[in-house]
Amino acid sequence: MGKREYSAGIVSKGFWFLEFKKYLEFLKDGNNENDIRKMQDEENIFSASSKDYGKRIISEVNKRIKILPEGIKELFFKSDTGTQKVINLLSIMGTDKLFFEYVYNSYRNELLLGTKEYNPGIVMKFLKEKAEQNEEVAKFSEKTLKRMQGTYGNYLKESGLLEEKNKEILYGKVYLDYELENLLRENKMEMYIKALKGEV
């Protein structure tokens, strides 16, 4: 997955599932990165509120897609919406080191403990502990940490890892598509399987 540094940039990025899907569709139709950038500039294909925001979406979604093995990109269009959203989440985990470590260490641990109800405070606990271990994270302001806490929770909800029942936010059971799980193993991405399924 390449070398990645800790960043708070996730707070300015959406889950962008529809944009992710549309970008993959354009690639499938034979367009390249430059074609897509040109279409966004001329036609605003991602319905961005400004040209700068459109460029930010293109840049991030392109980065997320590039991180995925080809087999997983091909599987995307054969999959149901639930699996497609998990693939989108995998791409975010692959491009954001801190978010990956949160899902692998903290979210996974809650599943292993059998925790039923999601507590946003667990995200903050993870970030505070990371700040004690890493000087880059230690520079993040309290406001930034709170925004990261909200973003992490939103990503988990949008990908189906959390579900709302009777006004409670609960940890949802993730059923990884059999073919997706095999592709993750083939590409030496077992840590992603363990993170999402809460396995040792």
Coordinates of C-alpha atoms in Angstrom, one line a residue:
M1 CA 0.0 0.0 0.0
G2 CA 3.0 2.3 0.1
K3 CA 4.4 4.6 2.7
R4 CA 1.7 6.8 4.4
E5 CA 2.0 9.5 7.1
Y6 CA -0.5 10.4 9.7
S7 CA -2.9 13.2 8.5
A8 CA -6.0 15.0 9.6
G9 CA -7.0 15.6 6.0
I10 CA -9.8 13.1 6.3
V11 CA -12.0 15.9 7.9
S12 CA -12.2 17.7 4.5
K13 CA -13.1 14.6 2.6
G14 CA -16.5 12.8 2.2
F15 CA -17.2 9.1 2.0
W16 CA -17.9 9.9 -1.6
F17 CA -19.4 6.6 -2.5
L18 CA -21.5 7.9 -5.5
E19 CA -18.4 9.8 -6.8
F20 CA -16.3 6.6 -6.3
K21 CA -18.8 4.5 -8.3
K22 CA -19.1 7.1 -11.1
Y23 CA -15.3 7.4 -11.4
L24 CA -15.0 3.7 -11.8
E25 CA -17.8 3.7 -14.4
F26 CA -15.9 6.3 -16.4
L27 CA -12.7 4.2 -16.2
K28 CA -14.7 1.1 -17.3
D29 CA -16.0 3.0 -20.3
G30 CA -12.4 3.6 -21.5
N31 CA -11.8 7.1 -20.1
N32 CA -8.5 7.9 -18.3
E33 CA -7.7 10.2 -15.4
N34 CA -7.1 13.2 -17.7
D35 CA -10.4 12.6 -19.5
I36 CA -12.3 12.6 -16.2
R37 CA -10.6 15.7 -15.0
K38 CA -11.5 17.5 -18.2
M39 CA -15.1 16.3 -18.0
Q40 CA -15.3 17.6 -14.4
D41 CA -13.8 20.9 -15.4
E42 CA -16.1 21.4 -18.4
E43 CA -19.3 19.6 -17.3
N44 CA -19.1 19.3 -13.5
I45 CA -19.9 15.6 -13.7
F46 CA -19.6 15.2 -9.9
S47 CA -22.0 18.1 -9.2
A48 CA -19.4 19.9 -7.1
S49 CA -20.3 23.2 -5.5
S50 CA -17.1 24.9 -6.9
K51 CA -14.3 24.1 -9.3
D52 CA -11.8 23.7 -6.5
Y53 CA -14.1 21.3 -4.7
G54 CA -14.5 19.3 -7.9
K55 CA -10.7 19.1 -8.2
R56 CA -10.5 17.9 -4.6
I57 CA -13.0 15.1 -5.2
I58 CA -11.3 14.0 -8.4
S59 CA -7.9 14.0 -6.7
E60 CA -9.0 12.0 -3.7
V61 CA -11.2 9.5 -5.4
N62 CA -8.5 8.8 -8.0
K63 CA -6.0 8.2 -5.2
R64 CA -8.5 5.8 -3.5
I65 CA -9.1 3.8 -6.7
K66 CA -5.4 3.5 -7.5
I67 CA -4.7 1.9 -4.2
L68 CA -7.1 -1.0 -4.9
P69 CA -6.0 -4.2 -6.7
E70 CA -7.4 -4.6 -10.2
G71 CA -9.4 -7.7 -9.2
I72 CA -11.3 -5.7 -6.5
K73 CA -12.1 -2.9 -9.0
E74 CA -13.5 -5.5 -11.4
L75 CA -15.5 -7.2 -8.6
F76 CA -17.1 -3.8 -7.7
F77 CA -19.5 -3.9 -10.6
K78 CA -20.5 -7.5 -9.9
S79 CA -21.3 -6.7 -6.3
D80 CA -24.4 -5.6 -4.4
T81 CA -24.5 -2.0 -2.9
G82 CA -23.4 -3.2 0.5
T83 CA -20.2 -4.8 -0.8
Q84 CA -19.6 -1.8 -3.0
K85 CA -19.6 0.4 0.0
V86 CA -17.2 -1.9 1.8
I87 CA -14.9 -1.7 -1.2
N88 CA -15.1 2.1 -1.0
L89 CA -14.2 1.9 2.7
L90 CA -11.2 -0.3 2.0
S91 CA -10.0 2.3 -0.4
I92 CA -10.2 4.9 2.3
M93 CA -8.4 2.6 4.8
G94 CA -5.7 2.1 2.1
T95 CA -5.1 5.9 1.7
D96 CA -5.4 7.1 5.3
K97 CA -3.0 5.5 7.7
L98 CA -4.6 6.9 10.9
F99 CA -8.1 5.8 9.9
F100 CA -6.8 2.3 9.0
E101 CA -5.1 2.0 12.4
Y102 CA -8.4 3.1 14.1
V103 CA -10.4 0.5 12.3
Y104 CA -7.8 -2.3 12.9
N105 CA -6.9 -1.5 16.5
S106 CA -10.0 0.2 18.0
Y107 CA -13.1 -0.8 16.0
R108 CA -11.8 -4.4 15.6
N109 CA -11.2 -4.5 19.4
E110 CA -14.7 -3.5 20.1
L111 CA -16.0 -6.3 17.9
L112 CA -13.7 -8.8 19.7
L113 CA -15.0 -7.6 23.1
G114 CA -18.6 -8.1 21.9
T115 CA -19.5 -4.5 22.4
K116 CA -23.0 -3.8 21.1
E117 CA -23.4 0.0 21.2
Y118 CA -21.1 2.4 19.4
N119 CA -19.5 5.0 21.6
P120 CA -17.9 8.0 19.8
G121 CA -15.7 8.5 22.9
I122 CA -13.8 5.3 21.8
V123 CA -12.6 7.2 18.7
M124 CA -11.4 10.1 20.8
K125 CA -9.7 7.7 23.2
F126 CA -7.8 6.2 20.2
L127 CA -6.8 9.6 18.8
K128 CA -5.6 10.9 22.2
E129 CA -3.5 7.7 22.8
K130 CA -2.1 8.1 19.3
A131 CA -1.2 11.8 20.1
E132 CA 0.8 10.6 23.0
Q133 CA 2.8 8.2 20.8
N134 CA 3.2 10.4 17.7
E135 CA 4.3 14.0 17.5
E136 CA 2.4 14.7 14.2
V137 CA -0.9 13.6 15.8
A138 CA 0.0 15.6 18.9
K139 CA -0.1 18.8 16.8
F140 CA -3.7 18.3 15.9
S141 CA -6.0 20.8 17.7
E142 CA -8.9 19.7 19.9
K143 CA -11.3 21.0 17.3
T144 CA -9.6 18.9 14.6
L145 CA -9.8 15.8 16.8
K146 CA -13.5 16.3 17.3
R147 CA -14.0 16.7 13.6
M148 CA -12.0 13.5 13.0
Q149 CA -14.2 11.7 15.6
G150 CA -17.3 12.7 13.7
T151 CA -15.8 11.8 10.3
Y152 CA -14.8 8.4 11.5
G153 CA -18.3 7.7 12.8
N154 CA -19.9 8.9 9.5
Y155 CA -17.6 6.6 7.4
L156 CA -18.6 3.6 9.6
K157 CA -22.3 4.4 9.2
E158 CA -22.1 5.0 5.5
S159 CA -20.2 1.8 4.9
G160 CA -22.7 -0.3 6.9
L161 CA -20.3 -1.0 9.8
L162 CA -22.6 0.8 12.2
E163 CA -26.4 0.7 12.1
E164 CA -29.1 2.7 13.9
K165 CA -31.8 0.8 15.8
N166 CA -34.3 2.5 18.2
K167 CA -32.2 5.6 18.3
E168 CA -29.1 3.6 19.3
I169 CA -26.0 3.3 17.1
L170 CA -24.9 -0.3 17.1
Y171 CA -22.0 -2.2 15.7
G172 CA -23.3 -4.0 12.7
K173 CA -22.2 -7.5 11.7
V174 CA -20.1 -7.3 8.5
Y175 CA -20.5 -10.2 6.1
L176 CA -17.6 -9.9 3.7
D177 CA -18.4 -11.1 0.2
Y178 CA -16.7 -14.5 -0.4
E179 CA -14.9 -13.4 -3.6
L180 CA -13.8 -10.1 -2.0
E181 CA -12.3 -11.9 1.0
N182 CA -10.4 -14.2 -1.4
L183 CA -9.1 -11.3 -3.4
L184 CA -8.0 -9.6 -0.2
R185 CA -6.1 -12.7 0.8
E186 CA -4.5 -13.1 -2.6
N187 CA -3.2 -9.5 -2.3
K188 CA -1.8 -10.0 1.2
M189 CA -4.5 -7.8 2.7
E190 CA -5.5 -10.1 5.5
M191 CA -5.3 -7.3 8.0
Y192 CA -8.3 -5.6 6.3
I193 CA -10.3 -8.8 6.7
K194 CA -9.5 -9.0 10.4
A195 CA -10.2 -5.3 10.9
L196 CA -13.7 -5.5 9.3
K197 CA -14.8 -8.8 10.8
G198 CA -13.3 -8.4 14.2
E199 CA -11.0 -11.4 14.0
V200 CA -7.8 -12.1 16.0

